[in-house]
Coordinates of C-alpha atoms in Angstrom, one line a residue:
M1 CA 81.2 72.1 102.2
T2 CA 84.5 73.0 103.1
L3 CA 85.6 69.7 101.9
L4 CA 84.1 70.8 98.5
Y5 CA 85.7 74.5 98.3
I6 CA 89.0 72.5 98.8
V7 CA 88.3 69.8 96.2
L8 CA 87.0 72.6 93.5
A9 CA 90.0 74.9 94.4
T10 CA 92.4 72.1 93.7
L11 CA 90.8 70.8 90.6
A12 CA 90.8 74.1 89.1
G13 CA 94.2 75.0 88.2
G14 CA 95.0 71.7 86.9
L15 CA 91.5 71.8 84.5
L16 CA 92.7 75.2 83.4
S17 CA 96.2 74.3 82.3
V18 CA 95.0 71.2 80.5
G19 CA 92.5 73.3 78.7
I20 CA 94.7 75.8 77.7
A21 CA 97.5 73.5 76.9
A22 CA 95.2 71.5 74.5
S23 CA 93.9 74.7 72.6
L24 CA 97.1 76.5 72.0
T25 CA 99.7 75.9 69.8
V26 CA 103.4 75.5 71.0
H27 CA 104.4 78.9 69.8
L28 CA 101.2 80.9 71.5
L29 CA 101.6 78.5 74.6
G30 CA 105.5 80.2 75.0
R31 CA 104.0 83.6 74.4
V32 CA 101.4 82.9 77.0
V33 CA 103.5 81.5 79.6
K34 CA 105.9 84.6 79.3
S35 CA 102.9 86.8 80.4
L36 CA 101.7 84.5 82.8
V37 CA 104.9 84.4 84.6
S38 CA 104.7 87.7 85.1
L39 CA 101.1 87.7 86.6
S40 CA 102.3 85.0 88.7
A41 CA 105.1 86.7 90.3
G42 CA 102.7 89.8 91.1
V43 CA 100.1 87.1 92.5
L44 CA 102.0 85.0 94.7
L45 CA 103.9 88.1 96.2
A46 CA 100.9 89.8 97.0
T47 CA 99.0 87.0 98.3
A48 CA 101.4 86.2 100.6
L49 CA 102.9 89.6 102.1
L50 CA 99.4 91.1 101.9
N51 CA 97.3 87.9 102.8
V52 CA 98.6 85.0 104.3
L53 CA 101.3 86.4 106.4
P54 CA 99.3 89.2 108.1
E55 CA 96.3 86.4 108.5
A56 CA 99.1 83.9 110.6
F57 CA 100.5 86.6 112.6
E58 CA 97.2 87.9 114.0
S59 CA 96.9 84.8 115.5
N60 CA 97.8 83.9 119.0
A61 CA 101.3 81.9 117.5
E62 CA 104.5 83.3 118.9
P63 CA 105.9 85.5 116.4
H64 CA 109.3 84.2 117.0
A65 CA 108.1 80.8 116.3
L66 CA 106.2 81.8 112.8
F67 CA 109.4 83.7 111.4
A68 CA 111.6 80.7 112.3
T69 CA 108.6 78.8 110.5
L70 CA 109.1 81.0 107.3
L71 CA 113.0 80.8 107.5
G72 CA 112.6 76.7 107.7
G73 CA 109.9 76.9 104.8
L74 CA 112.5 78.7 102.5
L75 CA 115.3 76.4 103.3
F76 CA 113.1 73.5 103.0
F77 CA 111.7 74.4 99.5
F78 CA 115.3 75.2 98.6
L79 CA 116.7 71.7 99.3
L80 CA 113.5 70.1 98.0
E81 CA 114.6 72.2 94.6
K82 CA 117.9 70.7 94.9
V83 CA 116.7 67.2 95.0
E84 CA 114.2 67.8 92.0
L85 CA 111.3 67.3 94.0
Y86 CA 109.9 70.6 93.7
R87 CA 109.8 71.7 90.2
H88 CA 108.1 74.8 88.5
T89 CA 109.3 74.8 85.0
H90 CA 108.2 78.0 83.1
H91 CA 110.8 77.4 80.0
H92 CA 111.2 76.0 76.8
E93 CA 113.5 75.6 73.8
G94 CA 113.7 79.0 71.9
D95 CA 112.2 80.9 74.7
G96 CA 115.4 83.3 74.6
H97 CA 116.9 81.3 78.0
H98 CA 120.5 80.2 77.1
H99 CA 119.5 76.4 77.6
H100 CA 121.7 73.8 75.7
H101 CA 120.6 71.7 72.8
H102 CA 118.1 68.7 73.9
F103 CA 117.8 70.5 77.1
D104 CA 114.1 70.0 77.5
A105 CA 114.7 66.2 76.6
E106 CA 116.9 65.9 79.8
Q107 CA 114.5 67.7 81.6
A108 CA 111.9 65.5 80.8
G109 CA 113.9 62.3 82.0
R110 CA 112.6 59.3 80.8
G111 CA 109.5 59.4 79.7
G112 CA 108.6 62.5 81.5
W113 CA 108.9 60.8 84.9
S114 CA 111.1 63.5 86.6
V115 CA 108.7 65.9 85.4
L116 CA 105.7 64.2 86.6
L117 CA 107.2 63.1 89.8
G118 CA 108.3 66.7 90.6
D119 CA 105.1 68.2 89.9
S120 CA 103.5 66.0 91.5
I121 CA 105.0 66.6 95.0
H122 CA 104.8 70.4 94.2
N123 CA 101.2 69.8 93.5
F124 CA 100.5 67.8 96.4
C125 CA 101.8 70.2 98.9
D126 CA 99.6 73.4 96.8
G127 CA 96.6 71.1 97.8
V128 CA 97.7 70.8 101.5
I129 CA 98.3 74.7 101.6
I130 CA 94.6 75.2 100.1
A131 CA 93.0 72.8 102.7
A132 CA 94.8 74.6 105.5
A133 CA 93.7 78.0 104.2
F134 CA 90.2 77.2 103.5
L135 CA 89.9 75.6 107.2
T136 CA 91.5 78.7 108.5
D137 CA 88.8 81.1 106.8
V138 CA 86.7 80.7 103.3
R139 CA 88.1 84.2 102.3
L140 CA 91.9 83.3 103.0
G141 CA 91.1 80.1 101.1
T142 CA 90.0 81.7 98.1
V143 CA 92.5 83.9 98.1
T144 CA 95.0 81.6 98.3
A145 CA 94.0 79.3 95.6
L146 CA 93.9 82.4 93.4
A147 CA 97.2 82.4 93.7
I148 CA 98.2 78.8 93.3
I149 CA 95.9 78.6 90.4
A150 CA 97.5 82.1 88.8
H151 CA 101.0 79.8 89.2
E152 CA 100.0 76.5 88.6
I153 CA 98.6 77.4 85.1
P154 CA 102.2 78.6 83.4
Q155 CA 104.0 75.9 85.5
E156 CA 101.7 73.2 84.1
V157 CA 101.9 74.9 80.4
G158 CA 105.6 74.8 81.0
D159 CA 105.9 71.1 81.5
Y160 CA 103.6 70.2 78.8
I161 CA 106.2 72.3 76.1
V162 CA 109.0 70.5 77.9
L163 CA 107.4 67.0 77.4
L164 CA 106.1 67.8 73.8
N165 CA 110.2 69.1 73.1
A166 CA 111.1 65.6 74.8
G167 CA 109.3 63.9 72.0
L168 CA 106.2 62.7 73.6
S169 CA 102.6 63.2 71.9
R170 CA 100.1 65.9 72.6
T171 CA 98.0 63.3 74.2
R172 CA 100.8 61.7 76.5
A173 CA 101.6 65.3 77.5
L174 CA 98.0 66.3 78.7
V175 CA 97.6 62.8 80.4
Y176 CA 101.1 63.7 82.4
N177 CA 99.6 67.2 83.3
A178 CA 96.2 65.8 84.2
L179 CA 98.0 63.2 86.5
S180 CA 100.3 66.1 87.9
G181 CA 97.3 68.1 88.6
A182 CA 95.6 65.4 90.0
A183 CA 98.1 65.3 93.0
A184 CA 96.6 69.0 94.2
V185 CA 93.4 67.4 94.8
V186 CA 94.7 64.5 96.6
G187 CA 96.8 66.9 98.7
G188 CA 93.9 68.8 99.6
V189 CA 91.9 65.9 100.8
V190 CA 94.4 64.8 102.9
G191 CA 95.2 68.3 104.0
Y192 CA 91.6 68.4 105.0
F193 CA 91.4 65.2 107.2
V194 CA 94.8 65.0 108.9
V195 CA 95.2 69.2 109.1
G196 CA 91.3 69.9 110.3
P197 CA 91.8 68.4 113.6
W198 CA 95.2 70.2 114.7
E199 CA 93.6 73.8 114.5
A200 CA 96.8 75.3 116.7
L201 CA 98.8 74.3 113.8
F202 CA 97.0 76.6 110.9
P203 CA 99.1 79.6 111.6
Y204 CA 102.2 77.7 111.0
L205 CA 101.0 76.2 107.8
L206 CA 99.9 79.5 106.6
V207 CA 103.3 80.7 107.1
V208 CA 104.8 77.7 105.0
A209 CA 102.4 78.4 102.7
A210 CA 104.0 82.2 102.3
S211 CA 107.4 80.7 102.5
S212 CA 106.2 78.6 99.3
F213 CA 105.0 81.6 97.3
V214 CA 107.8 83.9 98.2
Y215 CA 110.2 81.2 97.2
V216 CA 108.7 80.4 94.0
A217 CA 108.3 84.1 93.1
V218 CA 111.8 85.1 93.9
A219 CA 113.9 82.0 93.1
D220 CA 112.2 81.2 90.1
L221 CA 109.8 83.8 88.4
I222 CA 111.9 87.3 89.0
P223 CA 115.3 85.6 87.6
Q224 CA 113.4 84.8 84.6
M225 CA 112.1 88.2 84.4
Q226 CA 115.4 90.2 84.8
R227 CA 116.7 89.6 81.0
R228 CA 117.3 92.5 79.1
L229 CA 114.1 93.5 77.1
S230 CA 112.9 96.4 74.8
L231 CA 111.2 98.8 76.2
R232 CA 107.8 97.7 75.1
D233 CA 108.5 94.2 76.6
T234 CA 109.7 95.8 79.7
L235 CA 106.3 97.8 80.0
L236 CA 104.3 94.6 79.2
Q237 CA 106.3 92.7 81.8
V238 CA 105.4 95.4 84.7
G239 CA 102.2 95.7 83.4
W240 CA 101.4 92.1 84.0
L241 CA 103.2 91.8 87.6
A242 CA 101.1 94.9 88.7
A243 CA 97.8 93.5 87.3
G244 CA 98.7 90.5 89.7
L245 CA 99.0 92.7 92.5
V246 CA 95.8 94.4 91.4
I247 CA 94.0 91.1 91.1
V248 CA 95.0 90.1 94.8
L249 CA 94.0 93.6 96.2
L250 CA 90.2 93.4 94.6
A251 CA 90.2 90.0 95.5
M252 CA 90.7 90.3 99.2
S253 CA 88.3 93.6 99.1
G254 CA 85.7 91.9 97.4
L255 CA 85.9 88.8 99.5
Q256 CA 85.9 91.0 102.8
H257 CA 83.1 93.3 101.9
N258 CA 80.7 89.9 101.2
H259 CA 82.2 88.6 104.5

């Protein structure tokens, strides 16, 4: 049953992102991404700091070792992004960021393979994280999957926009997104069978998951939000960020009540 939960959770983000991308115009997608970036930041930070890390530190693992793992995780994701193997694209030409002309074409690389490779690795890691969380506790797995899905949707939609701006057809861009999303399912299944027997590693994997959430939120999402905006847009941004926090708190409360 746990494996089924993992597969469904890893499928959800990819299916939702492809569905949203297929149903909206590029202009509307750009507006959706802006809102979802703020929502994702709130969800990721709340999940990491209020749910995943407390769960890890409530285990019998040595706190110093867990903090060392947190530091190592942050540095690992920083280095992985440096070599462009851990991508989380949320921009597109005309979004207000000052990218040079044909920036998206360069981001997409030859035929979009650099986007596909980077996001596939990112999604595979997310799948392993979801598996570790569900193996620890179904409640924790559910909240962790919610955080990853909340981030994966704007990430995949952002990549879809990049691929379109690079000249790919809608069908080809959607297929690339679907392939990238499938890597999360592979990661979830591999995580279930490989990580499952090593229960002592669960707290450390949870800390790695938290470091991933914090890194993406602080290094990618929040800097995108630090732009000069009108009062109305600033209030909307803060509102979406707060909504992300509230969603996680409500999910935690509901799952604890049902647990």
